[in-house]
């Protein structure tokens, strides 16, 4: 969390951003006119059998005497979690269950192919990132006074507060985590 990125809602918006690349400054070197499409980043989503597009790669061209910086970056689909075979929807379900019950119950509930160890790691990443997530959310709205559901485990109280804050910040979103990435331009995990 904390690192900025470019996000799109889906293939159509991704294409629209890609078509404007020639007029867009490179996020690294700020030079305009050097960005070109550089293929897609594919991955498996935890529940899907097929590879899906996770991001459009972009290259700031320094080839053939072009003035770019030679670095690459990605336009991320906002409903994907980077470096994990995971959609934001599954992560949202997992976190809600992990907070309300416990991690073992949450793993059973989401029923996907990631190992228990991976889920433990995902929980840890979320746990460590909580304060950054909270700070990012505070830029959008204050935290709700009380979380709507008190967790069974009192240790989960801060995490319950973060999830309640996410819902308060994006009340109409299909998935609050995707809305977080898309709206705030920053990775959730
Ligand atoms: Zn550049």
CSV table of C-alpha atoms and ligand atoms in Angstrom, one decimal:
chain,number,residue,atom,x,y,z
A,1,UNK,CA,0.0,0.0,0.0
A,2,UNK,CA,1.0,3.6,-0.4
A,3,UNK,CA,2.7,3.3,-3.8
A,4,UNK,CA,0.9,5.2,-6.5
A,5,UNK,CA,-0.4,3.6,-9.7
A,6,UNK,CA,-2.6,4.1,-12.7
A,7,UNK,CA,-5.9,2.4,-12.6
A,8,UNK,CA,-8.8,1.7,-14.9
A,9,UNK,CA,-12.2,0.2,-14.4
A,10,UNK,CA,-11.9,-2.3,-17.2
A,11,UNK,CA,-10.9,-3.0,-20.8
A,12,UNK,CA,-12.7,0.0,-22.3
A,13,UNK,CA,-11.2,2.5,-20.0
A,14,UNK,CA,-7.8,0.9,-20.3
A,15,UNK,CA,-8.0,1.3,-24.1
A,16,UNK,CA,-9.1,5.0,-23.7
A,17,UNK,CA,-6.1,5.7,-21.5
A,18,UNK,CA,-3.8,3.8,-23.8
A,19,UNK,CA,-5.0,5.9,-26.8
A,20,UNK,CA,-4.1,9.1,-25.0
A,21,UNK,CA,-0.5,7.9,-24.2
A,22,UNK,CA,1.1,10.1,-26.8
A,23,UNK,CA,-0.3,13.2,-25.0
A,24,UNK,CA,0.5,11.9,-21.5
A,25,UNK,CA,3.6,12.7,-19.6
A,26,UNK,CA,5.7,9.8,-18.3
A,27,UNK,CA,5.1,9.4,-14.5
A,28,UNK,CA,8.8,8.9,-14.0
A,29,UNK,CA,10.6,11.5,-16.3
A,30,UNK,CA,7.6,13.7,-17.1
A,31,UNK,CA,8.5,13.8,-20.8
A,32,UNK,CA,5.5,13.9,-23.1
A,33,UNK,CA,5.1,11.9,-26.3
A,34,UNK,CA,7.4,8.9,-25.5
A,35,UNK,CA,4.9,6.5,-24.0
A,36,UNK,CA,4.0,3.4,-25.9
A,37,UNK,CA,2.0,0.3,-25.2
A,38,UNK,CA,4.1,-2.6,-24.1
A,39,UNK,CA,1.9,-5.7,-23.9
A,40,UNK,CA,-0.3,-6.9,-21.1
A,41,UNK,CA,0.3,-8.4,-17.7
A,42,UNK,CA,-1.6,-11.6,-17.3
A,43,UNK,CA,-2.4,-13.7,-14.3
A,44,UNK,CA,-4.8,-16.2,-12.8
A,45,UNK,CA,-7.5,-15.0,-10.6
A,46,UNK,CA,-8.0,-17.3,-7.6
A,47,UNK,CA,-11.3,-18.7,-8.7
A,48,UNK,CA,-10.9,-18.6,-12.5
A,49,UNK,CA,-9.4,-21.3,-14.6
A,50,UNK,CA,-8.2,-19.0,-17.3
A,51,UNK,CA,-5.6,-16.3,-17.4
A,52,UNK,CA,-7.0,-12.8,-17.3
A,53,UNK,CA,-5.5,-9.4,-18.1
A,54,UNK,CA,-4.3,-7.7,-14.9
A,55,UNK,CA,-2.6,-4.7,-16.4
A,56,UNK,CA,-1.5,-2.9,-19.6
A,57,UNK,CA,2.2,-2.4,-19.6
A,58,UNK,CA,3.5,0.9,-20.8
A,59,UNK,CA,7.1,1.7,-21.9
A,60,UNK,CA,8.7,5.2,-22.0
A,61,UNK,CA,10.7,4.6,-25.1
A,62,UNK,CA,14.4,5.4,-25.3
A,63,UNK,CA,14.9,3.3,-28.4
A,64,UNK,CA,16.0,4.8,-31.8
A,65,UNK,CA,17.1,8.0,-30.1
A,66,UNK,CA,13.7,8.7,-28.5
A,67,UNK,CA,13.9,10.9,-25.5
A,68,UNK,CA,12.1,8.6,-23.0
A,69,UNK,CA,13.6,7.3,-19.8
A,70,UNK,CA,13.4,3.6,-20.8
A,71,UNK,CA,11.3,2.7,-17.7
A,72,UNK,CA,8.0,0.8,-17.7
A,73,UNK,CA,4.9,1.0,-15.6
A,74,UNK,CA,1.4,-0.4,-15.7
A,75,UNK,CA,-2.2,0.7,-16.0
A,76,UNK,CA,-3.8,-1.6,-13.5
A,77,UNK,CA,-7.3,-3.0,-13.7
A,78,UNK,CA,-8.7,-1.7,-10.4
A,79,UNK,CA,-10.4,-5.0,-9.5
A,80,UNK,CA,-7.0,-6.9,-9.3
A,81,UNK,CA,-4.6,-7.1,-6.5
A,82,UNK,CA,-1.0,-6.8,-7.7
A,83,UNK,CA,1.5,-9.7,-7.1
A,84,UNK,CA,-1.3,-12.0,-6.0
A,85,UNK,CA,-3.7,-14.2,-8.0
A,86,UNK,CA,-6.6,-12.3,-6.5
A,87,UNK,CA,-9.5,-10.1,-7.3
A,88,UNK,CA,-10.5,-7.3,-5.0
A,89,UNK,CA,-13.9,-8.9,-4.7
A,90,UNK,CA,-12.5,-12.1,-3.2
A,91,UNK,CA,-10.2,-10.1,-0.9
A,92,UNK,CA,-13.1,-8.0,0.3
A,93,UNK,CA,-15.1,-11.2,1.2
A,94,UNK,CA,-12.1,-12.7,2.9
A,95,UNK,CA,-11.3,-9.6,5.0
A,96,UNK,CA,-14.9,-9.3,6.1
A,97,UNK,CA,-15.1,-12.9,7.2
A,98,UNK,CA,-11.6,-12.8,8.8
A,99,UNK,CA,-12.7,-9.8,10.9
A,100,UNK,CA,-16.2,-11.0,11.8
A,101,UNK,CA,-15.0,-14.6,12.6
A,102,UNK,CA,-11.5,-15.8,12.1
A,103,UNK,CA,-9.0,-16.4,9.3
A,104,UNK,CA,-9.7,-20.2,9.1
A,105,UNK,CA,-13.4,-19.5,8.6
A,106,UNK,CA,-12.7,-16.8,6.1
A,107,UNK,CA,-10.5,-19.2,4.0
A,108,UNK,CA,-13.3,-21.8,4.0
A,109,UNK,CA,-15.8,-19.1,3.0
A,110,UNK,CA,-14.0,-17.7,0.0
A,111,UNK,CA,-13.3,-21.3,-1.3
A,112,UNK,CA,-10.5,-20.6,-3.8
A,113,UNK,CA,-7.3,-22.2,-4.7
A,114,UNK,CA,-4.8,-20.2,-2.7
A,115,UNK,CA,-3.1,-22.1,0.1
A,116,UNK,CA,-3.7,-21.4,3.8
A,117,UNK,CA,-0.2,-20.0,4.1
A,118,UNK,CA,-0.8,-17.5,1.3
A,119,UNK,CA,-4.0,-16.3,3.0
A,120,UNK,CA,-2.1,-15.9,6.2
A,121,UNK,CA,0.4,-13.8,4.3
A,122,UNK,CA,-2.4,-11.7,2.7
A,123,UNK,CA,-3.9,-11.1,6.2
A,124,UNK,CA,-0.5,-10.0,7.5
A,125,UNK,CA,0.0,-7.6,4.6
A,126,UNK,CA,-3.4,-6.1,5.3
A,127,UNK,CA,-2.7,-5.9,9.0
A,128,UNK,CA,0.6,-4.1,8.5
A,129,UNK,CA,-0.9,-1.8,5.9
A,130,UNK,CA,-3.9,-0.7,8.0
A,131,UNK,CA,-2.6,2.7,9.2
A,132,UNK,CA,-1.7,3.7,5.6
A,133,UNK,CA,-5.1,2.6,4.4
A,134,UNK,CA,-6.7,4.6,7.2
A,135,UNK,CA,-4.7,7.7,6.3
A,136,UNK,CA,-5.7,7.4,2.6
A,137,UNK,CA,-9.3,7.0,3.6
A,138,UNK,CA,-9.2,10.0,5.9
A,139,UNK,CA,-8.5,12.2,2.9
A,140,UNK,CA,-11.9,11.2,1.6
A,141,UNK,CA,-14.1,11.0,4.7
A,142,UNK,CA,-13.8,10.8,8.5
A,143,UNK,CA,-14.0,7.3,10.0
A,144,UNK,CA,-17.5,6.2,11.1
A,145,UNK,CA,-18.0,6.6,14.8
A,146,UNK,CA,-18.5,2.9,15.5
A,147,UNK,CA,-18.0,-0.1,13.3
A,148,UNK,CA,-21.4,-1.5,12.4
A,149,UNK,CA,-20.6,-5.1,13.5
A,150,UNK,CA,-18.5,-5.8,16.6
A,151,UNK,CA,-16.0,-8.6,15.8
A,152,UNK,CA,-16.0,-11.7,17.9
A,153,UNK,CA,-12.3,-11.2,18.6
A,154,UNK,CA,-11.6,-7.8,20.3
A,155,UNK,CA,-8.1,-7.8,18.7
A,156,UNK,CA,-9.9,-7.4,15.4
A,157,UNK,CA,-11.5,-4.1,16.4
A,158,UNK,CA,-9.0,-1.9,14.5
A,159,UNK,CA,-9.4,-4.0,11.4
A,160,UNK,CA,-13.2,-3.8,11.7
A,161,UNK,CA,-12.9,-0.1,11.9
A,162,UNK,CA,-10.8,0.0,8.7
A,163,UNK,CA,-13.4,-2.1,6.8
A,164,UNK,CA,-16.2,0.1,8.1
A,165,UNK,CA,-14.3,3.2,7.0
A,166,UNK,CA,-13.9,1.7,3.5
A,167,UNK,CA,-17.6,1.1,3.3
A,168,UNK,CA,-18.3,4.6,4.5
A,169,UNK,CA,-15.9,6.1,1.9
A,170,UNK,CA,-17.4,4.2,-1.0
A,171,UNK,CA,-21.0,3.5,0.0
A,172,UNK,CA,-22.2,2.8,-3.6
A,173,UNK,CA,-19.3,0.8,-4.8
A,174,UNK,CA,-19.7,-2.8,-6.0
A,175,UNK,CA,-16.4,-3.5,-4.3
A,176,UNK,CA,-15.0,-0.9,-1.9
A,177,UNK,CA,-11.4,-2.2,-2.5
A,178,UNK,CA,-11.6,-1.7,-6.2
A,179,UNK,CA,-13.1,1.8,-5.6
A,180,UNK,CA,-10.3,2.6,-3.2
A,181,UNK,CA,-7.6,1.7,-5.9
A,182,UNK,CA,-9.4,3.4,-8.7
A,183,UNK,CA,-10.4,6.6,-6.8
A,184,UNK,CA,-7.3,7.1,-4.7
A,185,UNK,CA,-4.9,6.0,-7.4
A,186,UNK,CA,-3.0,3.8,-4.9
A,187,UNK,CA,-2.6,0.1,-4.3
A,188,UNK,CA,-4.7,-1.4,-1.5
A,189,UNK,CA,-2.1,-4.0,-0.6
B,1,LIG,ZN1,9.9,8.3,-18.8
